[in-house]
PDB file of C-alpha atoms and ligand atoms in Angstrom:
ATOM      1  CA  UNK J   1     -15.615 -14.964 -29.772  1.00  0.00           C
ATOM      2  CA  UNK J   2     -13.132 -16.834 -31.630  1.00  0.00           C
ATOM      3  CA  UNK J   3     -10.439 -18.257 -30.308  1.00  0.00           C
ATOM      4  CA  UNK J   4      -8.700 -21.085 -32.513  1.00  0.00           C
ATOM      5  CA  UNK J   5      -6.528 -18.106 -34.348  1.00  0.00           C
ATOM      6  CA  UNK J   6      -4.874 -16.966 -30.659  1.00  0.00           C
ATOM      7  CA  UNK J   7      -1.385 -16.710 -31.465  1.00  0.00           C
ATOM      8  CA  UNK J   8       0.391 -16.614 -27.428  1.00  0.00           C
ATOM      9  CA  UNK J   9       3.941 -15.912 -28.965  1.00  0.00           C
ATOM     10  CA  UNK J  10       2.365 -12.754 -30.971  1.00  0.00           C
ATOM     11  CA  UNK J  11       0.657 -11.577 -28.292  1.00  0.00           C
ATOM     12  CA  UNK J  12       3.457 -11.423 -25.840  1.00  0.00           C
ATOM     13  CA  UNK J  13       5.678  -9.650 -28.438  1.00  0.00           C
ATOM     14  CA  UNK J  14       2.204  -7.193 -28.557  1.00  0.00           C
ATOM     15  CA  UNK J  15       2.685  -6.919 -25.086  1.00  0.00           C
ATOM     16  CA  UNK J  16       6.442  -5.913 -24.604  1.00  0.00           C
ATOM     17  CA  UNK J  17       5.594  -3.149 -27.487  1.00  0.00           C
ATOM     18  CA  UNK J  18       2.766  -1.990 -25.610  1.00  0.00           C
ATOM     19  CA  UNK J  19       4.929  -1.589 -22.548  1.00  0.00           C
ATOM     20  CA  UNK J  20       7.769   0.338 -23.794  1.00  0.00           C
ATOM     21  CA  UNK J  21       5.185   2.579 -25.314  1.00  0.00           C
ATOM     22  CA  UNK J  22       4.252   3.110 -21.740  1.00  0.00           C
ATOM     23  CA  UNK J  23       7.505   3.409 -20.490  1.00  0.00           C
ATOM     24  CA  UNK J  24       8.565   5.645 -23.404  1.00  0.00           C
ATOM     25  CA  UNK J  25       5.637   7.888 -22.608  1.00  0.00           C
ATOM     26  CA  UNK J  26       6.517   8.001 -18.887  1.00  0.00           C
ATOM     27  CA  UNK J  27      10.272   8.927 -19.466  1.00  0.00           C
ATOM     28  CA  UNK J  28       8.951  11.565 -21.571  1.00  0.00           C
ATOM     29  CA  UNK J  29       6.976  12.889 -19.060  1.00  0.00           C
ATOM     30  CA  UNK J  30       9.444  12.040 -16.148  1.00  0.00           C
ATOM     31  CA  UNK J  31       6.821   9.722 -14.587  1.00  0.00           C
ATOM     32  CA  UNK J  32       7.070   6.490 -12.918  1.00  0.00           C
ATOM     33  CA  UNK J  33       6.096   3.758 -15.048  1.00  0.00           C
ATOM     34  CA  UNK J  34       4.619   2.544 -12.430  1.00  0.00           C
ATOM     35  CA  UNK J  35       2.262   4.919 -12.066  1.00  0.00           C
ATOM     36  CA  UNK J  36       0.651   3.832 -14.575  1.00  0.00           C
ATOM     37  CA  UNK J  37      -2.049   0.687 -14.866  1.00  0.00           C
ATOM     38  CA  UNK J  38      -1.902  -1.546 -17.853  1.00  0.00           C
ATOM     39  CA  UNK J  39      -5.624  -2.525 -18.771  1.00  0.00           C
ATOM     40  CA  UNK J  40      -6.342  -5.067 -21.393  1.00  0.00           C
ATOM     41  CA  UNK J  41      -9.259  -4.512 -23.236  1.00  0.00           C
ATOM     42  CA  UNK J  42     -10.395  -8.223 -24.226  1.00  0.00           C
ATOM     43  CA  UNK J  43     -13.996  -7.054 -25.413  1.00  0.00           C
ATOM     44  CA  UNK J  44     -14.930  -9.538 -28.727  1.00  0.00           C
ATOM     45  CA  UNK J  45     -11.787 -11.798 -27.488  1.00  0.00           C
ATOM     46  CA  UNK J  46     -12.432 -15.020 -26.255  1.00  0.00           C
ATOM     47  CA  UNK J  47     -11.457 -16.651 -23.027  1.00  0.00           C
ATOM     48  CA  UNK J  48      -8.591 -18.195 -23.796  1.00  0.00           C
ATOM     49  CA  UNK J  49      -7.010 -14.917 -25.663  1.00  0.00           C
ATOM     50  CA  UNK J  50      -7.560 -13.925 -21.810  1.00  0.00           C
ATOM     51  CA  UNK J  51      -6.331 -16.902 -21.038  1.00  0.00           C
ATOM     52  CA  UNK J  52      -3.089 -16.367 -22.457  1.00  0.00           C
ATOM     53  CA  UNK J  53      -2.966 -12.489 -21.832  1.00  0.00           C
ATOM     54  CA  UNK J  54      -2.789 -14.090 -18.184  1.00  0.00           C
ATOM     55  CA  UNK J  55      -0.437 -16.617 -18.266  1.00  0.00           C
ATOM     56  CA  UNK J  56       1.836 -13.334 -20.329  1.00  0.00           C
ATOM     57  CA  UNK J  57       1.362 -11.666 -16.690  1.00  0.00           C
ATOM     58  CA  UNK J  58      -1.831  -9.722 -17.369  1.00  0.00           C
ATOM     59  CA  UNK J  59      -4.437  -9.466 -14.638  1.00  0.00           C
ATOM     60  CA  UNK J  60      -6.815  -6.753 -15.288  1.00  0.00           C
ATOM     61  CA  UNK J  61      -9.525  -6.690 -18.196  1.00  0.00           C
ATOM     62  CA  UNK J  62     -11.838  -4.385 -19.363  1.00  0.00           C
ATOM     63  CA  UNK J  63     -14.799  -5.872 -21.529  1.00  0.00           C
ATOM     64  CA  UNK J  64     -17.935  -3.582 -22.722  1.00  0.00           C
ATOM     65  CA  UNK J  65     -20.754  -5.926 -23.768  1.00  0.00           C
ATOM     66  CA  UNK J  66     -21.914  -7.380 -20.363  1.00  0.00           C
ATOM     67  CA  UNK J  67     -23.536 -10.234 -21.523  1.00  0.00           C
ATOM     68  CA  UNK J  68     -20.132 -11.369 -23.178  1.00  0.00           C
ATOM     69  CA  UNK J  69     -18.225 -10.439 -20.282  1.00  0.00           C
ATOM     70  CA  UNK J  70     -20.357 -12.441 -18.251  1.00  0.00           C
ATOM     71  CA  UNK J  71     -19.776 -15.495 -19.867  1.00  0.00           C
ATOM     72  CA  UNK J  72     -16.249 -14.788 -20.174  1.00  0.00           C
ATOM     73  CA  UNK J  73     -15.930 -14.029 -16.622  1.00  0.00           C
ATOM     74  CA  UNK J  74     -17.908 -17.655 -15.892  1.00  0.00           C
ATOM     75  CA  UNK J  75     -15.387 -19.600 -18.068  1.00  0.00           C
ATOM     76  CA  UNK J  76     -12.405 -17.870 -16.140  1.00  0.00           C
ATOM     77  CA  UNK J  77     -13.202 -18.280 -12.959  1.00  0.00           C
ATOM     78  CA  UNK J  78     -10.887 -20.642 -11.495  1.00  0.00           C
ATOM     79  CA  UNK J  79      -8.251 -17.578 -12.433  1.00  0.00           C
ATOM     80  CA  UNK J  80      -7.750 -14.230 -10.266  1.00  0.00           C
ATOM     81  CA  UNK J  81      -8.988 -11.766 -12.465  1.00  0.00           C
ATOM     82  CA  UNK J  82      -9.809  -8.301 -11.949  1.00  0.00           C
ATOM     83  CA  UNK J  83     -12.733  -7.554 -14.138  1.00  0.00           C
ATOM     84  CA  UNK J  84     -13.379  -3.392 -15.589  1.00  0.00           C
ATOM     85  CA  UNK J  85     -16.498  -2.540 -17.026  1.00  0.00           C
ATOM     86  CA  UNK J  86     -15.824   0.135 -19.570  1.00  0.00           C
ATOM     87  CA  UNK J  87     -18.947  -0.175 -21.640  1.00  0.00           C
ATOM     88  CA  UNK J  88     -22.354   1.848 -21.450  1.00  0.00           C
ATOM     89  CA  UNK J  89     -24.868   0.701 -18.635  1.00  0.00           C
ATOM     90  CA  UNK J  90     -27.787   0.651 -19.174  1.00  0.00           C
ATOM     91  CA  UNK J  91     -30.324   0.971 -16.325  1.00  0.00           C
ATOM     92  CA  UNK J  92     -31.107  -2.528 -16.858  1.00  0.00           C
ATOM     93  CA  UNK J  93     -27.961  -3.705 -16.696  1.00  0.00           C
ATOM     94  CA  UNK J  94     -27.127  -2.345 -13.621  1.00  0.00           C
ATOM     95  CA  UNK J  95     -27.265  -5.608 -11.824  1.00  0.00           C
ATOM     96  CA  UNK J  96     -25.123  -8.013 -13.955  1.00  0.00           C
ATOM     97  CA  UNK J  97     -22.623  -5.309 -13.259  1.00  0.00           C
ATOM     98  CA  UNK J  98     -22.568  -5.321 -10.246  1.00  0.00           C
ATOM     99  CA  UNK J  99     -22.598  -9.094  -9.859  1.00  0.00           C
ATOM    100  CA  UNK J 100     -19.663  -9.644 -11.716  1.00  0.00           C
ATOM    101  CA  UNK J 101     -17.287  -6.621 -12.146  1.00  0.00           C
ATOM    102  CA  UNK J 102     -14.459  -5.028  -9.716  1.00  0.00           C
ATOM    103  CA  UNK J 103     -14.902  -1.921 -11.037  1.00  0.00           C
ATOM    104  CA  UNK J 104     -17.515  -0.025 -13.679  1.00  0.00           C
ATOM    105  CA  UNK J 105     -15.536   3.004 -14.942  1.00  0.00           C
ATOM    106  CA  UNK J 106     -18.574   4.728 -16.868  1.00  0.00           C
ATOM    107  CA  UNK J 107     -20.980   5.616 -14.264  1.00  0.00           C
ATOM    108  CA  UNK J 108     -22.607   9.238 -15.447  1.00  0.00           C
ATOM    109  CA  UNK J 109     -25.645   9.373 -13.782  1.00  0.00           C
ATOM    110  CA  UNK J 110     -27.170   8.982  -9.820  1.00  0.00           C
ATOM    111  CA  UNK J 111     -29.711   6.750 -10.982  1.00  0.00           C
ATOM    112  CA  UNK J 112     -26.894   4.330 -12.337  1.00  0.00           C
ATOM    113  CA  UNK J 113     -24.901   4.590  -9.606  1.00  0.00           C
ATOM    114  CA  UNK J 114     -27.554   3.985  -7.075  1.00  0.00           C
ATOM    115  CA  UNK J 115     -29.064   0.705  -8.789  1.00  0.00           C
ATOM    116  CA  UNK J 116     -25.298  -0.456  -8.650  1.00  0.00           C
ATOM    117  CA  UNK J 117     -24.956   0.616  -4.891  1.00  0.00           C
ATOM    118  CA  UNK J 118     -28.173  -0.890  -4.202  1.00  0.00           C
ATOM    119  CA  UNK J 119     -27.563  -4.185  -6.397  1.00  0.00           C
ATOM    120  CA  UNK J 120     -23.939  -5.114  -5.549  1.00  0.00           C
ATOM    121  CA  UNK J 121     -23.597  -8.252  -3.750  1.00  0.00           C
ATOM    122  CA  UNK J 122     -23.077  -8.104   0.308  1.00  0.00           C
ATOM    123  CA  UNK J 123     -20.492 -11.155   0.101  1.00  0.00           C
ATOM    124  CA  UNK J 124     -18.084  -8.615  -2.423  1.00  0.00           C
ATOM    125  CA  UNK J 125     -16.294  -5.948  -1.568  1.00  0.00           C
ATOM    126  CA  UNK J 126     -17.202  -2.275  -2.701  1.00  0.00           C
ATOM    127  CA  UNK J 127     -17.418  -1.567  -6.501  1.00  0.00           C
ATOM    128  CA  UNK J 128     -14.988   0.291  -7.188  1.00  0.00           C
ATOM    129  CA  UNK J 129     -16.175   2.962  -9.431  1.00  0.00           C
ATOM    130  CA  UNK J 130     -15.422   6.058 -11.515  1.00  0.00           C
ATOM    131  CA  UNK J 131     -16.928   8.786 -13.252  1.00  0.00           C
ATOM    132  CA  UNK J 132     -17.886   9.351 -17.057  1.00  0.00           C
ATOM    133  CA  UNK J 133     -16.394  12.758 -17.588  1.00  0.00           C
ATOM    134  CA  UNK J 134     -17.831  14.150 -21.178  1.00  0.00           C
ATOM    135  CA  UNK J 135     -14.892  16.834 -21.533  1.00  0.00           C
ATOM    136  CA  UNK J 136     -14.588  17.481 -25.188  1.00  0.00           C
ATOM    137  CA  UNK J 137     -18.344  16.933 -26.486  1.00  0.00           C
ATOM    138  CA  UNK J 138     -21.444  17.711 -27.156  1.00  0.00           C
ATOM    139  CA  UNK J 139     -24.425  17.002 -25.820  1.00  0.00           C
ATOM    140  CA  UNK J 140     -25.060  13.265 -27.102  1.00  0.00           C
ATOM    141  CA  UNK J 141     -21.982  12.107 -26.010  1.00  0.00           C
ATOM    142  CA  UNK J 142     -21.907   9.772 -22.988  1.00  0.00           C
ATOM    143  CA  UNK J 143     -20.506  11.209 -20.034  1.00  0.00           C
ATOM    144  CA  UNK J 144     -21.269  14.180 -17.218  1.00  0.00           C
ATOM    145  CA  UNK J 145     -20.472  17.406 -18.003  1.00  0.00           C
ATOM    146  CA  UNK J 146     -17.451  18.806 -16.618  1.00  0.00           C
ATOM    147  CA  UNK J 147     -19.798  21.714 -14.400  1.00  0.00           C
ATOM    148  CA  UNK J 148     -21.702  19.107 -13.347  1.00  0.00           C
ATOM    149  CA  UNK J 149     -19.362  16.686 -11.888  1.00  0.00           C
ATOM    150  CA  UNK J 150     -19.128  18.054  -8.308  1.00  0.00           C
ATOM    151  CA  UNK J 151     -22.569  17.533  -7.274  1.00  0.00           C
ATOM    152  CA  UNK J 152     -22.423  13.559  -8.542  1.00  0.00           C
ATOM    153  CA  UNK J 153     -19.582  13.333  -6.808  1.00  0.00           C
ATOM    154  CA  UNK J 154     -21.139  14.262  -3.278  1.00  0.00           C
ATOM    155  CA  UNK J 155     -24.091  12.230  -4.200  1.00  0.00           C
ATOM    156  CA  UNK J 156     -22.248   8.827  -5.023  1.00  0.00           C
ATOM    157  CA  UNK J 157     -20.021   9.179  -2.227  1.00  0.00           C
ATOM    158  CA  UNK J 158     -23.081   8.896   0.260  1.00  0.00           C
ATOM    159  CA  UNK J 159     -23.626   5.230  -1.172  1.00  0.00           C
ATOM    160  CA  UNK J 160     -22.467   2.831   1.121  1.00  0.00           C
ATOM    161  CA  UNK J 161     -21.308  -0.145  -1.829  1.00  0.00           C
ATOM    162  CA  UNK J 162     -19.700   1.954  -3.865  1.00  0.00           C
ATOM    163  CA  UNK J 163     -16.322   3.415  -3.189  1.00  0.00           C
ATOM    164  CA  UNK J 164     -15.279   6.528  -5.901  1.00  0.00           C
ATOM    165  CA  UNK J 165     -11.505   5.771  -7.056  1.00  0.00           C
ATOM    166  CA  UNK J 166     -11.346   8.440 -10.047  1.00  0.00           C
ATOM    167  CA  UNK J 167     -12.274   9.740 -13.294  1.00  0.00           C
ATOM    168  CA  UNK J 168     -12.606   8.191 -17.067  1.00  0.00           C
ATOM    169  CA  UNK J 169     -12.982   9.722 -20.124  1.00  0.00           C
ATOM    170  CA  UNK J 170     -13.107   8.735 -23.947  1.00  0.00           C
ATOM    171  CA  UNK J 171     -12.305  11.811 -25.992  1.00  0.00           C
ATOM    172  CA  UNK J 172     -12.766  11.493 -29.631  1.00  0.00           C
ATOM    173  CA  UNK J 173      -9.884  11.546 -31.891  1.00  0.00           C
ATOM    174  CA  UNK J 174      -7.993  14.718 -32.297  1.00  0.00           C
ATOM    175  CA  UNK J 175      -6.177  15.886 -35.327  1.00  0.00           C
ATOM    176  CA  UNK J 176      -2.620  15.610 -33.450  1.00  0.00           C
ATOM    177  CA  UNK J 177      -1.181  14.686 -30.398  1.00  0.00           C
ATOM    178  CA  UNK J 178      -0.873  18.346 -28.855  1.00  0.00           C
ATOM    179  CA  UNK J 179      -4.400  18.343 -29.280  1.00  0.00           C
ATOM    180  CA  UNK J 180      -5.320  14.874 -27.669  1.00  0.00           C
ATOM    181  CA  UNK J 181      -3.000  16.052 -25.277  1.00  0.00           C
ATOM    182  CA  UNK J 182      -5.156  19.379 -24.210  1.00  0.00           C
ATOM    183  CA  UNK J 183      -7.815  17.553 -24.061  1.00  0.00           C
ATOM    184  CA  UNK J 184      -6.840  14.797 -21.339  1.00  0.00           C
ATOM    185  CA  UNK J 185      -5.429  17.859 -19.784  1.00  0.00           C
ATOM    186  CA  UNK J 186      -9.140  19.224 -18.952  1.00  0.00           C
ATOM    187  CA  UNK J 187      -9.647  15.739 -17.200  1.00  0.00           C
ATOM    188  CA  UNK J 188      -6.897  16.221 -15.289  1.00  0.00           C
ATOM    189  CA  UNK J 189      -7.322  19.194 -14.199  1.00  0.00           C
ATOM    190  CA  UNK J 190     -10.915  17.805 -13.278  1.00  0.00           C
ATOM    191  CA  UNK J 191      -9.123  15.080 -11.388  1.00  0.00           C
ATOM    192  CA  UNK J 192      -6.874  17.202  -9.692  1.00  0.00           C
ATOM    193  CA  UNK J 193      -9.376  19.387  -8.137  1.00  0.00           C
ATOM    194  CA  UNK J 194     -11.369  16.500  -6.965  1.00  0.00           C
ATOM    195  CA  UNK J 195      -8.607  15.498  -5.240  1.00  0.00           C
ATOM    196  CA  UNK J 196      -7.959  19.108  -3.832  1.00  0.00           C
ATOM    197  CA  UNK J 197     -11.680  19.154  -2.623  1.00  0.00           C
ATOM    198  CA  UNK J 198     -11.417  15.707  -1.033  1.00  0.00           C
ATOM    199  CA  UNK J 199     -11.846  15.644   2.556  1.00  0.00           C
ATOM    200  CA  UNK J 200     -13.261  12.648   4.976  1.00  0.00           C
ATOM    201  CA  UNK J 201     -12.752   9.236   5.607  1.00  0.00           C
ATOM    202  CA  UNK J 202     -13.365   7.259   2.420  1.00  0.00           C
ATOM    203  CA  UNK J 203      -9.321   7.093   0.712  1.00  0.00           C
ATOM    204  CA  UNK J 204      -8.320   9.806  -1.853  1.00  0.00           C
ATOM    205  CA  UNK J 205      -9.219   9.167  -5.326  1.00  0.00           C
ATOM    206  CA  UNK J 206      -6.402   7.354  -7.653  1.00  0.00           C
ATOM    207  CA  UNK J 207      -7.412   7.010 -10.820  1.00  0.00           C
ATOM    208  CA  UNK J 208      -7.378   8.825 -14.376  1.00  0.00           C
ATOM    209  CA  UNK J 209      -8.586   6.455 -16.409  1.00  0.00           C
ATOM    210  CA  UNK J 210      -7.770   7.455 -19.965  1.00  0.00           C
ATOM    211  CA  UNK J 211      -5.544   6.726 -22.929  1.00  0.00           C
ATOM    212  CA  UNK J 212      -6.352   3.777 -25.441  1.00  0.00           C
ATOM    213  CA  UNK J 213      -4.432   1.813 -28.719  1.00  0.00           C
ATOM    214  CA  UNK J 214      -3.596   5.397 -30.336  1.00  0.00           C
ATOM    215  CA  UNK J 215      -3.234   7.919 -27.691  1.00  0.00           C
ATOM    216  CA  UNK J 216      -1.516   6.547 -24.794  1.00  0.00           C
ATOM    217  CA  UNK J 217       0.972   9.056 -25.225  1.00  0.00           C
ATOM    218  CA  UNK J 218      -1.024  11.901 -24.920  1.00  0.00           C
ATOM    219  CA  UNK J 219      -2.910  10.677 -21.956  1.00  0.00           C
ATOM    220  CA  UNK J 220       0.473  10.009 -19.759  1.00  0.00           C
ATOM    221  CA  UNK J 221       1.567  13.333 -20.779  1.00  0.00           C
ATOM    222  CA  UNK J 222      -1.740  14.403 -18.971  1.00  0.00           C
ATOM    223  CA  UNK J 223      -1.424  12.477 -15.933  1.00  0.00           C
ATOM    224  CA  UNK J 224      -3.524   8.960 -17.123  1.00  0.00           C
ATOM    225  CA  UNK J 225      -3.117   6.392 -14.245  1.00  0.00           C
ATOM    226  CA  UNK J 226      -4.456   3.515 -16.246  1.00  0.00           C
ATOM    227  CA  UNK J 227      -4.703   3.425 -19.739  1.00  0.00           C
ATOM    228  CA  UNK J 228      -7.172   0.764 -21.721  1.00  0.00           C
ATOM    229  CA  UNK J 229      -5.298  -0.897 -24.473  1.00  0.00           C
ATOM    230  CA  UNK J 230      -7.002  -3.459 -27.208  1.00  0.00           C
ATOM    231  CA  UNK J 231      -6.177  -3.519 -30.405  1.00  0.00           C
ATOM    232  CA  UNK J 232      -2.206  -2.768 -29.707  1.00  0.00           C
ATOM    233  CA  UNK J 233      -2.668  -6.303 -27.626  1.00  0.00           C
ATOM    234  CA  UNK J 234      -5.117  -8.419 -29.284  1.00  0.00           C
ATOM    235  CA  UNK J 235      -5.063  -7.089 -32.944  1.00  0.00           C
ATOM    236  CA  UNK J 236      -8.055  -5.712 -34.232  1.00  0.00           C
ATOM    237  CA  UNK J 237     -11.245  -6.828 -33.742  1.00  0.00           C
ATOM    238  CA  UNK J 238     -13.599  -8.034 -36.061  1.00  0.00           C
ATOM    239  CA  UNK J 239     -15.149  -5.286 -38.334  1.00  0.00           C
ATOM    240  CA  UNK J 240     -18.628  -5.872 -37.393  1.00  0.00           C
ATOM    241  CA  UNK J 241     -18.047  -5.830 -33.621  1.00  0.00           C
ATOM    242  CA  UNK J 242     -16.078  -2.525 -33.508  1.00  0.00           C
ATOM    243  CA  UNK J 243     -18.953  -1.180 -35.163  1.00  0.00           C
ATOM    244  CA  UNK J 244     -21.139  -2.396 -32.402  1.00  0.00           C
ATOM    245  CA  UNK J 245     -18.051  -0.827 -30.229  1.00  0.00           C
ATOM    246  CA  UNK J 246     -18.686   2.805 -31.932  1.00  0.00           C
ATOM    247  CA  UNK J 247     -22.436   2.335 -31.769  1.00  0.00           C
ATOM    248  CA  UNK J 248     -23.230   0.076 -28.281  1.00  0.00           C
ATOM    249  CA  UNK J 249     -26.803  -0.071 -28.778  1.00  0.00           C
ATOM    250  CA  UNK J 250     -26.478  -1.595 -32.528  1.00  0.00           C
ATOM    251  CA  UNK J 251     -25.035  -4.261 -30.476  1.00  0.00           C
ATOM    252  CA  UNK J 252     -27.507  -7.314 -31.148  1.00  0.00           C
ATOM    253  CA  UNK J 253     -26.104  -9.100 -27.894  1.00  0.00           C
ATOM    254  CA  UNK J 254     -27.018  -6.435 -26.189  1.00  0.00           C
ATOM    255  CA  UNK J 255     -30.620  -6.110 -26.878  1.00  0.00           C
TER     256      UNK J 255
HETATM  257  C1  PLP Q   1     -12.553  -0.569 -27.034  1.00  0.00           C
HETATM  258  C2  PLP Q   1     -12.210   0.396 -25.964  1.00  0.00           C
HETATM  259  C3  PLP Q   1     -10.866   0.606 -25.584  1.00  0.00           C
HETATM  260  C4  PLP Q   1      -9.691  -0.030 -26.304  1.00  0.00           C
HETATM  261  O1  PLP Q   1      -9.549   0.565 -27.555  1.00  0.00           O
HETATM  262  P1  PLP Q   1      -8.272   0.256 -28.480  1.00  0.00           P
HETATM  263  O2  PLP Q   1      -8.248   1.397 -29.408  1.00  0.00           O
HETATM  264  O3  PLP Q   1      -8.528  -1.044 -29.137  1.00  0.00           O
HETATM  265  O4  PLP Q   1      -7.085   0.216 -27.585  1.00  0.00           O
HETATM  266  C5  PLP Q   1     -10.618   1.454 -24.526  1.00  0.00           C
HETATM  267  N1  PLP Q   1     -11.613   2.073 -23.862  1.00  0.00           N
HETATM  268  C6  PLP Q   1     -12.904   1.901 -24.200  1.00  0.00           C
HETATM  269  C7  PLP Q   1     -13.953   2.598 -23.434  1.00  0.00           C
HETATM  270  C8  PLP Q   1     -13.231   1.079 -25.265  1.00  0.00           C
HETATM  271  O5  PLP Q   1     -14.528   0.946 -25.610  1.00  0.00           O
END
């Protein structure tokens, strides 16, 4: 985490580009702009690149190394932050989680979702959660499958510190937009029958999380809600660490 290079002037003009993209996108699709949630994804960025992605009017960051996070979130905590955690979890990481974090947006499994119910804090509100949808891979790739989704969704709603706002999904890279673009469409159609099916007290879901650096486009053409932007904000991040970002358990911090 290095900070002495964070340039505040370059990443406010980062930030105006980044939010005519979105607005762009949203015209295009004749959607409100603000329907759709700016995320800043600070993983391998230092505090005070946060710091300053505050102060430019920022207030909700997604990180995916939880040990990092952690730290970051203990060296920012005199600000009001709203912290997303968009990495793996690990069943042993279940409790740092849900310790520090708003929301965890890759939950995939019961057990995961469980040991977060079970270990979030009784002073902090509900995590807010959503669910890893795998809907353009194979069988490796992190997320539930798509004919599978239903039943975790009646499961995690019957834990009581956990409250289900939506859907998330990190499709790999298509070879053009149309493409990308029929892809996030299978999330949210996903999304959209959830929300069909919802009934009961606990509030409608809200949120399709998807749509990063290079495909925010597509995914607001799809319906994204909140799209998870890094390198168009912070610049890229250092070689060996997006490596560790492709690959989370080469992550030596993480081990
Ligand atoms: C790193 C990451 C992002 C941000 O990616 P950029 O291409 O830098 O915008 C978004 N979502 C997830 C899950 C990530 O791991």
């Amino acid at each position: 985490m290095s900070d002495s290079s964070f340039d505040n002037s370059a990443f406010s003009s980062a930030l105006r580009a980044v939010q005519a993209r979105i607005n762009a996108a949203c015209d295009a699709a004749g959607r409100d702009p603000a329907s759709v949630r700016l995320l800043a994804v600070s993983k391998t960025f230092g505090p005070e690149a946060v710091r300053a992605a505050h102060q430019a009017g920022l207030t909700a960051f997604g990180e995916n190394y939880i040990q990092e996070a952690v730290a970051k979130t203990a060296a920012l905590a005199d600000l009001p932050l709203e912290w997303h955690c968009i990495g793996p979890i690990q069943s042993n990481k279940t409790r740092p989680v849900a310790e520090h974090f708003a929301w965890a947006q890759t939950v995939d499994r019961f057990k995961i979702a469980q040991r977060l119910s079970e270990q979030r804090p009784a002073e902090l509100p509900p995590l807010q959660i959503c669910l890893q949808v795998n809907v353009d891979g194979g069988p490796t790739k992190a997320g539930i499958a798509p004919h599978e989704l239903s039943e975790l969704v009646l499961a995690v709603r019957r834990l009581p510190r956990l409250r289900l706002r939506g859907l998330m999904c990190i499709p790999d890279p298509q070879p053009d937009a149309a493409a990308m673009q029929a892809v996030f469409a299978r999330a949210r159609t996903l999304f959209d029958d959830l929300r069909a099916g919802w009934d009961g007290p606990d509030p409608l879901p809200d949120t399709l999380s998807m749509g990063m650096s290079a495909d925010l486009e597509a995914a607001i053409a799809a319906g994204s809600t909140l799209v998870r932007i890094g390198s168009a904000l912070f610049g890229a991040r250092p070689a060996k660490l997006a490596d560790a970002a492709a690959a989370p358990s080469a992550d030596p911090r993480e081990g």
